[in-house]
Coordinates of C-alpha atoms (C1' of nucleotides) in Angstrom, one line a residue:
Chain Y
X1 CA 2.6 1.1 -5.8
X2 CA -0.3 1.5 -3.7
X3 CA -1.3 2.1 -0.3
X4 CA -4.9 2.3 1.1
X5 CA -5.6 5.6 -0.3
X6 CA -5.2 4.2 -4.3
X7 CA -7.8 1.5 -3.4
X8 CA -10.1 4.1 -1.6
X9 CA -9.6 6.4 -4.7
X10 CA -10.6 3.5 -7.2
X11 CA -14.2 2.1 -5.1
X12 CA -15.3 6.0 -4.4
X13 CA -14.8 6.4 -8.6
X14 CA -16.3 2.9 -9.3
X15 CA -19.3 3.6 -6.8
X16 CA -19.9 7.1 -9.0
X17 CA -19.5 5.6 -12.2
X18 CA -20.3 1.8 -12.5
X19 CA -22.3 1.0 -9.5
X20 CA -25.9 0.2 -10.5
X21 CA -25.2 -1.0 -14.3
X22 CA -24.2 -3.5 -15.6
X23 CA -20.7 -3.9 -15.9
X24 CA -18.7 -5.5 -19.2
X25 CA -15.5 -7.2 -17.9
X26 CA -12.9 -8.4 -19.8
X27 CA -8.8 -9.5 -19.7
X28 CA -7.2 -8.0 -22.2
X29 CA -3.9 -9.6 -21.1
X30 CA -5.4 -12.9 -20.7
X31 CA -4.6 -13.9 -17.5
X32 CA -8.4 -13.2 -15.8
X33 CA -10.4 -14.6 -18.5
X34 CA -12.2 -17.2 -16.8
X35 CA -13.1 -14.5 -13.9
X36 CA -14.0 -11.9 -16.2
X37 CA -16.5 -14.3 -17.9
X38 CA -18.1 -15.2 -14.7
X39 CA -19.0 -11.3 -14.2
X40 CA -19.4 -9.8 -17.4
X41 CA -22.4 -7.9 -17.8
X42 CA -23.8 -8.2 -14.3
X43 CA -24.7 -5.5 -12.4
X44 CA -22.2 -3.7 -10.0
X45 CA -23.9 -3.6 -6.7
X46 CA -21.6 -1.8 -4.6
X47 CA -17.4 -1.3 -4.8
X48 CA -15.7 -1.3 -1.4
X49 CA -12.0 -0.8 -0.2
X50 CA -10.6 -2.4 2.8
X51 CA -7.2 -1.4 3.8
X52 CA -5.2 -2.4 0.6
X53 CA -8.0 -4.3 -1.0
X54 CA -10.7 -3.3 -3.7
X55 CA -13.9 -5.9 -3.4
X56 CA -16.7 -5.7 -5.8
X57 CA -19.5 -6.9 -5.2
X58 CA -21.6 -8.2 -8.8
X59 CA -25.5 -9.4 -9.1
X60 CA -25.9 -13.5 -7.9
X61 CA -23.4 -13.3 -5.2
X62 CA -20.4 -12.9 -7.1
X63 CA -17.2 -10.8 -5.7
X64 CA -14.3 -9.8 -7.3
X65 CA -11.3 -9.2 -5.0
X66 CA -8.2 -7.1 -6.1
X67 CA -4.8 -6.5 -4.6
X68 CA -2.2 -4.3 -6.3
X69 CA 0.8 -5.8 -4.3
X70 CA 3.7 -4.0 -5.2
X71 CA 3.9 -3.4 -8.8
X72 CA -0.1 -2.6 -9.3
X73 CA -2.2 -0.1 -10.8
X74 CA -5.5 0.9 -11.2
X75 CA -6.1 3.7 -14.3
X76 CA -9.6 5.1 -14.5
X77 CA -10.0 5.8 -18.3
X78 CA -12.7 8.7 -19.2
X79 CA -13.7 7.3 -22.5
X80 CA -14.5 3.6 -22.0
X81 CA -14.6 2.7 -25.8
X82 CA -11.1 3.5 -26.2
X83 CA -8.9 0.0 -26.4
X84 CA -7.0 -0.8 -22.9
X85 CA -3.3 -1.4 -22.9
X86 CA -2.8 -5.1 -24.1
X87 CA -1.1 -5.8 -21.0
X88 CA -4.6 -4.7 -18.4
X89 CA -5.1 -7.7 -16.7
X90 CA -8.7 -6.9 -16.1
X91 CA -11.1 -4.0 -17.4
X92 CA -14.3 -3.0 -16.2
X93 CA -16.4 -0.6 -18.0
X94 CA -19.0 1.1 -17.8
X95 CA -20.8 3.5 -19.9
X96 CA -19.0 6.7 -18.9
X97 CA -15.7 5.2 -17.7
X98 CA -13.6 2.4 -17.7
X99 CA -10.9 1.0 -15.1
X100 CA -8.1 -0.7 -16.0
X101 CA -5.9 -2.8 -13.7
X102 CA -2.1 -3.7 -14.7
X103 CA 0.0 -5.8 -12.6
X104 CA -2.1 -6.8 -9.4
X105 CA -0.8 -9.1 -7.0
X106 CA -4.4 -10.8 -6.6
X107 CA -7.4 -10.5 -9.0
X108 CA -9.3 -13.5 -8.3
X109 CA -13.6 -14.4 -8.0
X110 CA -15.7 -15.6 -5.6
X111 CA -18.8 -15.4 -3.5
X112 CA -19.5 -13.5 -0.4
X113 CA -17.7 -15.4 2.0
X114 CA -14.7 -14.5 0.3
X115 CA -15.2 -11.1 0.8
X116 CA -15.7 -11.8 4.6
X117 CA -12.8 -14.2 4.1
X118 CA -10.6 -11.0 3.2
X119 CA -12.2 -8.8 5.7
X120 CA -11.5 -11.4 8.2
X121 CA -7.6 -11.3 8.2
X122 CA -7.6 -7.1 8.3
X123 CA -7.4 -4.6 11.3
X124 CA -9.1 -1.5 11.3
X125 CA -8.3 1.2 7.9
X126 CA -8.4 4.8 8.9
X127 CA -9.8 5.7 6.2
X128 CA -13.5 3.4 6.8
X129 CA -15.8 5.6 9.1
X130 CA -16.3 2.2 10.6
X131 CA -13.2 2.1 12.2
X132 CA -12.9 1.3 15.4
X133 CA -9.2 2.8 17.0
X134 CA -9.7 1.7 20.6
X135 CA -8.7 -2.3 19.0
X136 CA -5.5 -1.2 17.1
X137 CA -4.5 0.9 20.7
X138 CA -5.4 -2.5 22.7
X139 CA -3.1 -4.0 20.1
X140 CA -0.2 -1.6 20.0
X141 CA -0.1 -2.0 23.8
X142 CA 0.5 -6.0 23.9
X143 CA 3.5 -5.9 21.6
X144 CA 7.4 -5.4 21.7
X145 CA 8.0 -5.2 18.2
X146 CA 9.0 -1.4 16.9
X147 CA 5.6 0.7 16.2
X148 CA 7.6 0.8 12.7
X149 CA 6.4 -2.7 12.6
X150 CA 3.7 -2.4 14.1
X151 CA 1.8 -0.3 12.0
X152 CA 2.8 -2.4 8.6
X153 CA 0.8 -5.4 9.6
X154 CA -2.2 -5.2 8.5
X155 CA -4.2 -7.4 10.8
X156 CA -3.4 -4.6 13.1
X157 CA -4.6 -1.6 10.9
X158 CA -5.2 -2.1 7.5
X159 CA -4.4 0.5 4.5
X160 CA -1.3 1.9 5.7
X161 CA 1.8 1.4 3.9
X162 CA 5.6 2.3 4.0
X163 CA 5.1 6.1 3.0
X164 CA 2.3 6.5 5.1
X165 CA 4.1 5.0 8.4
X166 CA 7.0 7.8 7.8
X167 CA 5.3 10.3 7.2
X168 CA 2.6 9.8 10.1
X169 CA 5.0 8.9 12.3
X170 CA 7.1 12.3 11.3
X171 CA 4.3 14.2 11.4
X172 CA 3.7 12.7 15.9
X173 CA 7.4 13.3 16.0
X174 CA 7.6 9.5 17.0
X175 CA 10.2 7.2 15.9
X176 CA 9.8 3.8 13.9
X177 CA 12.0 2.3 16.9
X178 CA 10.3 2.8 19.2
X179 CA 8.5 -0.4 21.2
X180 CA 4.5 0.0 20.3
X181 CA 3.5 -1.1 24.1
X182 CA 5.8 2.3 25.0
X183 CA 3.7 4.6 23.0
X184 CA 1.6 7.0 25.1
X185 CA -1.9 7.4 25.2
X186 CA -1.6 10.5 23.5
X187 CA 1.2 9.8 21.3
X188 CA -1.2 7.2 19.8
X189 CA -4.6 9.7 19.6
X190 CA -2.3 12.1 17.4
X191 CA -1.0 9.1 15.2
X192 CA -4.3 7.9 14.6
X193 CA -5.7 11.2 13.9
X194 CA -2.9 12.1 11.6
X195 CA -2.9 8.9 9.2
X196 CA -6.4 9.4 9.0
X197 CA -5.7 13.1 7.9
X198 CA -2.9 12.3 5.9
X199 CA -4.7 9.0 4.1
X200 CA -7.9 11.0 3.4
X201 CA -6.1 14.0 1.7
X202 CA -3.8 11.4 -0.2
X203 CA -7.6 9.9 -1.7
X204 CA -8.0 13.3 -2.8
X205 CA -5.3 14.1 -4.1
X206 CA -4.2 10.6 -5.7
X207 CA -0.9 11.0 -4.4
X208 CA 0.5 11.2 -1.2
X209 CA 1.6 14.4 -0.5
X210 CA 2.2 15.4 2.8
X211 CA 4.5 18.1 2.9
X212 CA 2.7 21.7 1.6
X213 CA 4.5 23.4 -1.2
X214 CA 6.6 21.2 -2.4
X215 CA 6.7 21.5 -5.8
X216 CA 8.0 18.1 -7.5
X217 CA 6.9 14.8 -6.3
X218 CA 9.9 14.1 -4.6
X219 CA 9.6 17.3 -2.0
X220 CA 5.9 16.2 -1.1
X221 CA 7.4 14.3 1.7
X222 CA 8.9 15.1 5.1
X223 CA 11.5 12.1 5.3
X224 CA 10.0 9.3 2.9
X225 CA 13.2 8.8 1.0
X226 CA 14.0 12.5 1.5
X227 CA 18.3 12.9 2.3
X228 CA 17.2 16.1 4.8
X229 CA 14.3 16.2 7.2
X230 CA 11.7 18.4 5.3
X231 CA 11.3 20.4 9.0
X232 CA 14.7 20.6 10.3
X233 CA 17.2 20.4 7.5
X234 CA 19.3 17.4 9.7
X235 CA 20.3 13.5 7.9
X236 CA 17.4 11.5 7.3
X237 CA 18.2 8.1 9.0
X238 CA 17.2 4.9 7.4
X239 CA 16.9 1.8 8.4
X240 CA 15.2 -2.0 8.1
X241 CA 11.8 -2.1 10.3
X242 CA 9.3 -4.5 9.9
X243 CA 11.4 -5.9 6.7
X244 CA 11.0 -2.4 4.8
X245 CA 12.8 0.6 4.7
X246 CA 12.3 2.9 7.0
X247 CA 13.3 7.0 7.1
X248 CA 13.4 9.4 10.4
X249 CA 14.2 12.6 11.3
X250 CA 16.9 11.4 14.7
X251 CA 16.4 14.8 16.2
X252 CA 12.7 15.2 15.2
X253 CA 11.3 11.7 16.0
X254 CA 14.1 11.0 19.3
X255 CA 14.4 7.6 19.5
X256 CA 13.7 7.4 23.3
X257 CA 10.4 8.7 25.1
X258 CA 11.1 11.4 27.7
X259 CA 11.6 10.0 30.6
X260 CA 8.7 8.6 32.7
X261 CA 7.0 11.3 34.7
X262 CA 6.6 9.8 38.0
X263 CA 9.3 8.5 39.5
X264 CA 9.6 6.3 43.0
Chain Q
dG1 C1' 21.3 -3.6 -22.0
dG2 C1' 21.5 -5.8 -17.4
dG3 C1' 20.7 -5.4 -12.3
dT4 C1' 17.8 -4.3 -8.7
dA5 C1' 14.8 -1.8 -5.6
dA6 C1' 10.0 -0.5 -5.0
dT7 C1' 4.2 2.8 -2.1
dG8 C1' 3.4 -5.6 -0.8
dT9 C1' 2.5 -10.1 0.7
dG10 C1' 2.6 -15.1 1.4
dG11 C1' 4.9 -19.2 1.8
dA12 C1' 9.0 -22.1 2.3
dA13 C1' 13.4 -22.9 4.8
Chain M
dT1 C1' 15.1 -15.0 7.3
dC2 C1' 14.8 -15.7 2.6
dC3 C1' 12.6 -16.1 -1.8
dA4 C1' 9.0 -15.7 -5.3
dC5 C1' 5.9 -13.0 -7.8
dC6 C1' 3.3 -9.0 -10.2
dT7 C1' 5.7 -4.9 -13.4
dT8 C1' 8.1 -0.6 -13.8
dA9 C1' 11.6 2.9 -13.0
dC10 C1' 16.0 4.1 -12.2
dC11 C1' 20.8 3.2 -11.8
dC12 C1' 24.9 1.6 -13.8
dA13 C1' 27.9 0.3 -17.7

DNA sequence: GGGTAATGTGGAA
DNA sequence: TCCACCTTACCCA
């Protein structure tokens, strides 16, 4: 269940509390054994996320690469002498905390060319000060597809996920439907701006919470799987973009762009 | 207790 | 476009 922000969360922790140690790495579930033995007890050099992906760089060239895919998660655990769950895939511990993965998608080993084999295939995360927004514009502008789509591929920007394209796109008032070439210059500066607002808080807060004062989880949001537009009270629409489900406020997000102003 | 969607992705058809 | 896969949560009976 993770978007950029989980991954973001996990290497800003790791880097405070494992980098520059060694590191003991283990499998309690079994399934990572053979990696876990290849860096156990090296030293952490550095722990960096990449849109959806965690890398780790170890002592001797060796980097471990996560992905949490759909089902994953990464607990931090304060105490790391207390057991893991049986079913952790890998932990890594330090000597004031331990992180647990369950479920990941990809938890594999390699050398540093993986790493810039991963970084390779990603477009730029809003959440890496290294960003660079002009490429995902120059992108956005030379396809058809619905921005919906658009902004769930990750070799276009990287680190964004189905609850963040709602809920940024809400927050611009644009809809999922709408063709990416069509966005407007400044349609696309306050989308950028706003996941990179929205993603950064959601690192702090370890949850994505957009919409202030909701209480429960479930009123955090302005239309991600909300029945009523958290601004205007009207029918959250959903529908299938980009092979996901997408939600939008009709009357806050209209579906077409006013109309052009000039005009032969 | 079963069925299935889910904050994801890659590969086959 | 469909399916498989990682696991959990929630729906239904």
């Amino acid at each position: 269940m993770a978007e950029g922000h989980l991954l973001h969360r996990a290497a800003r922790d790791m880097t405070a509390l494992l980098v520059g140690a060694p590191v003991r790495v283990t499998s309690p579930q079994g399934r990572f054994a053979a990696g876990a033995a290849e860096v156990d007890g090296r030293s952490l050099d550095a722990a960096e996320a990449w849109g959806k992906h965690l890398l780790l760089a170890f002592d001797a060239g060796r980097v471990v690469h996560l992905h949490l895919g759909l089902a994953g998660t990464i607990a931090r655990v304060s105490s790391p002498d207390a057991p893991p769950r049986p079913q952790a895939r890998a932990r890594f511990a330090g000597d004031r905390a331990a992180f647990d993965v369950y479920a990941p998608a990809t938890c594999e080993v390699g050398d540093r060319a993986l790493r810039d084999r991963v970084v390779a295939r990603l477009g730029p995360d809003p959440l890496r000060p290294d960003a660079d927004p002009e490429r995902v514009w120059a992108g956005l502008r030379g396809r058809a597809d619905p921005v919906g789509a658009a902004l769930l591929d990750q070799a276009l920007v990287s680190g964004v996920g189905n609850v963040f394209r709602a809920e940024a796109l809400h927050l611009v008032g644009v809809h999922p439907a709408r063709p990416s070439r069509d966005l407007t210059r400044a349609e696309f500066e306050a989308l950028w701006a706003t996941l990179a607002r929205v993603m950064r808080q959601a690192v702090e807060d370890g949850r994505i919470a957009t919409r202030p004062g909701g209480r429960r989880p479930s009123e955090a949001r302005w239309v991600y799987k909300q029945g009523r537009c958290g601004r205007c009270g009207g029918g959250v629409e959903e529908a299938v973009i980009g092979g996901r489900t997408s939600y939008a406020c009709p009357r806050c997000q209209p579906r077409r762009q006013a109309a052009p102003l000039v005009r032969s």
